């Protein structure tokens, strides 16, 4: 599965568990297809700060998936 598709699906399932700031930044990348530089400029933070936040969000969302397996179940259901 393509990374951006997986990120979007995980965000749809678990995004509500992120902080408001994390949601804003993550949505810009995943849903609005903005670059790290564009996001950094818009929010007045460094590109590295955006990168770190995205990586942290990916880790959080993957952590929820590893415990709850909601995406895995959803994909199995769609195959049937």
Coordinates of N, CA and C in Angstrom, one line a residue:
X1 N 0.9 -1.2 0.0 CA 0.0 0.0 0.0 C 0.9 1.2 0.0
X2 N 0.5 2.2 -0.8 CA 1.3 3.4 -0.9 C 1.3 4.2 0.5
X3 N 2.4 4.8 0.8 CA 2.5 5.4 2.2 C 1.5 6.4 2.4
X4 N 1.3 7.3 1.5 CA 0.3 8.4 1.7 C -1.1 7.9 1.8
X5 N -1.4 6.8 1.1 CA -2.8 6.2 1.2 C -2.9 5.6 2.6
X6 N -1.9 4.9 3.1 CA -2.0 4.3 4.4 C -2.1 5.4 5.5
X7 N -1.3 6.5 5.3 CA -1.4 7.6 6.3 C -2.8 8.2 6.3
X8 N -3.4 8.4 5.2 CA -4.8 8.9 5.1 C -5.8 8.0 5.8
X9 N -5.6 6.7 5.6 CA -6.5 5.8 6.2 C -6.4 5.7 7.7
X10 N -5.1 5.7 8.1 CA -4.9 5.7 9.6 C -5.4 7.0 10.2
X11 N -5.2 8.1 9.5 CA -5.7 9.4 10.0 C -7.2 9.3 10.2
X12 N -7.9 8.8 9.1 CA -9.4 8.7 9.2 C -9.8 7.9 10.4
X13 N -9.1 6.8 10.7 CA -9.5 6.0 11.9 C -9.1 6.6 13.2
X14 N -7.9 7.1 13.3 CA -7.4 7.5 14.6 C -7.0 9.0 14.8
X15 N -7.3 9.7 13.8 CA -6.9 11.2 13.8 C -7.5 11.9 14.9
X16 N -8.7 11.5 15.3 CA -9.4 12.2 16.4 C -8.6 12.1 17.8
X17 N -7.6 11.2 17.8 CA -6.9 11.0 19.0 C -5.6 11.9 19.1
X18 N -5.3 12.6 18.0 CA -4.2 13.5 18.0 C -4.6 14.9 18.6
X19 N -3.6 15.7 19.0 CA -3.9 17.0 19.4 C -4.4 17.9 18.3
X20 N -5.0 19.0 18.5 CA -5.5 19.9 17.5 C -4.3 20.4 16.6
X21 N -3.2 20.7 17.2 CA -2.0 21.2 16.4 C -1.5 20.0 15.5
X22 N -1.4 18.8 16.1 CA -1.0 17.7 15.3 C -1.9 17.4 14.1
X23 N -3.2 17.5 14.4 CA -4.2 17.3 13.3 C -4.1 18.3 12.2
X24 N -3.9 19.6 12.6 CA -3.8 20.6 11.5 C -2.6 20.4 10.6
X25 N -1.5 20.1 11.2 CA -0.2 19.9 10.4 C -0.4 18.6 9.6
X26 N -0.8 17.5 10.2 CA -0.9 16.3 9.5 C -1.9 16.3 8.3
X27 N -3.0 17.0 8.5 CA -4.0 17.2 7.5 C -3.4 18.0 6.3
X28 N -2.6 19.0 6.6 CA -2.0 19.7 5.5 C -1.2 18.8 4.6
X29 N -0.4 17.9 5.2 CA 0.4 17.0 4.5 C -0.4 15.9 3.7
X30 N -1.3 15.2 4.5 CA -2.0 14.1 3.9 C -3.2 14.5 3.1
X31 N -4.0 15.3 3.5 CA -5.2 15.7 2.8 C -5.0 16.8 1.8
X32 N -4.2 17.8 2.1 CA -4.0 18.9 1.2 C -2.7 18.8 0.3
X33 N -2.0 17.8 0.5 CA -0.8 17.5 -0.3 C 0.2 18.7 -0.3
X34 N 0.4 19.3 0.8 CA 1.3 20.4 0.9 C 2.7 19.8 1.3
X35 N 3.7 20.6 0.8 CA 5.1 20.1 1.2 C 5.5 20.5 2.6
X36 N 6.5 20.0 3.1 CA 7.0 20.3 4.4 C 7.3 21.8 4.5
X37 N 8.0 22.3 3.5 CA 8.3 23.7 3.4 C 7.1 24.6 3.4
X38 N 6.1 24.3 2.6 CA 4.8 25.1 2.6 C 4.2 25.1 4.0
X39 N 4.1 23.9 4.6 CA 3.5 23.8 5.9 C 4.3 24.7 6.9
X40 N 5.6 24.6 6.9 CA 6.5 25.3 7.8 C 6.2 26.8 7.7
X41 N 6.2 27.3 6.4 CA 5.9 28.7 6.2 C 4.6 29.1 6.6
X42 N 3.6 28.3 6.4 CA 2.2 28.7 6.8 C 2.0 28.8 8.3
X43 N 2.7 27.9 9.0 CA 2.5 27.8 10.5 C 3.7 28.5 11.2
X44 N 4.6 29.1 10.5 CA 5.7 29.8 11.2 C 6.6 28.9 12.0
X45 N 6.8 27.7 11.6 CA 7.8 26.8 12.3 C 8.8 26.3 11.2
X46 N 9.8 25.7 11.7 CA 10.9 25.2 10.8 C 10.4 24.0 10.1
X47 N 11.1 23.8 8.9 CA 10.8 22.6 8.1 C 11.1 21.3 8.9
X48 N 12.2 21.4 9.7 CA 12.6 20.2 10.5 C 11.5 20.0 11.6
X49 N 10.9 21.0 12.1 CA 9.9 20.9 13.1 C 8.7 20.2 12.5
X50 N 8.3 20.5 11.3 CA 7.2 19.9 10.6 C 7.5 18.4 10.4
X51 N 8.7 18.2 9.9 CA 9.2 16.8 9.7 C 9.1 15.9 11.0
X52 N 9.6 16.5 12.0 CA 9.5 15.7 13.3 C 8.1 15.5 13.8
X53 N 7.2 16.5 13.6 CA 5.9 16.3 14.0 C 5.1 15.3 13.2
X54 N 5.4 15.3 11.9 CA 4.8 14.3 11.0 C 5.3 12.9 11.4
X55 N 6.6 12.7 11.7 CA 7.1 11.4 12.1 C 6.5 11.0 13.4
X56 N 6.3 11.9 14.3 CA 5.7 11.6 15.6 C 4.3 11.1 15.4
X57 N 3.5 11.8 14.6 CA 2.1 11.5 14.3 C 2.1 10.1 13.6
X58 N 2.9 9.8 12.7 CA 3.0 8.5 12.0 C 3.2 7.4 13.1
X59 N 4.1 7.7 14.0 CA 4.4 6.7 15.0 C 3.2 6.5 15.9
X60 N 2.5 7.6 16.3 CA 1.3 7.5 17.2 C 0.2 6.7 16.5
X61 N 0.0 7.0 15.2 CA -1.1 6.4 14.5 C -0.8 4.9 14.2
X62 N 0.4 4.6 13.9 CA 0.8 3.2 13.7 C 0.8 2.4 15.1
X63 N 1.0 3.1 16.1 CA 0.9 2.5 17.5 C -0.5 2.1 17.8
X64 N -1.4 3.0 17.5 CA -2.9 2.7 17.7 C -3.2 1.5 16.8
X65 N -2.8 1.5 15.5 CA -3.1 0.4 14.6 C -2.5 -0.9 15.1
X66 N -1.3 -0.9 15.7 CA -0.7 -2.2 16.1 C -1.5 -2.7 17.3
X67 N -2.2 -1.9 18.1 CA -2.9 -2.3 19.2 C -4.4 -2.7 18.9
X68 N -5.0 -1.9 18.0 CA -6.4 -2.1 17.7 C -6.7 -2.8 16.4
X69 N -5.9 -2.7 15.5 CA -6.0 -3.4 14.2 C -7.3 -3.1 13.4
X70 N -7.7 -1.8 13.5 CA -9.0 -1.4 12.9 C -8.8 -1.3 11.4
X71 N -7.6 -0.8 10.9 CA -7.4 -0.7 9.5 C -7.3 -2.1 8.9
X72 N -6.6 -3.0 9.6 CA -6.4 -4.4 9.1 C -7.8 -5.0 8.9
X73 N -8.7 -4.8 9.9 CA -10.1 -5.4 9.8 C -10.8 -4.8 8.7
X74 N -10.7 -3.5 8.5 CA -11.4 -2.8 7.4 C -10.9 -3.3 6.1
X75 N -9.7 -3.5 5.9 CA -9.1 -4.0 4.6 C -9.6 -5.4 4.4
X76 N -9.6 -6.2 5.4 CA -10.1 -7.6 5.2 C -11.6 -7.6 4.8
X77 N -12.4 -6.8 5.4 CA -13.8 -6.7 5.1 C -14.0 -6.3 3.7
X78 N -13.2 -5.3 3.2 CA -13.4 -4.8 1.8 C -13.0 -5.9 0.8
X79 N -12.1 -6.8 1.2 CA -11.7 -7.9 0.3 C -12.8 -8.9 0.1
X80 N -13.7 -9.1 1.1 CA -14.7 -10.1 1.1 C -15.8 -9.8 0.2

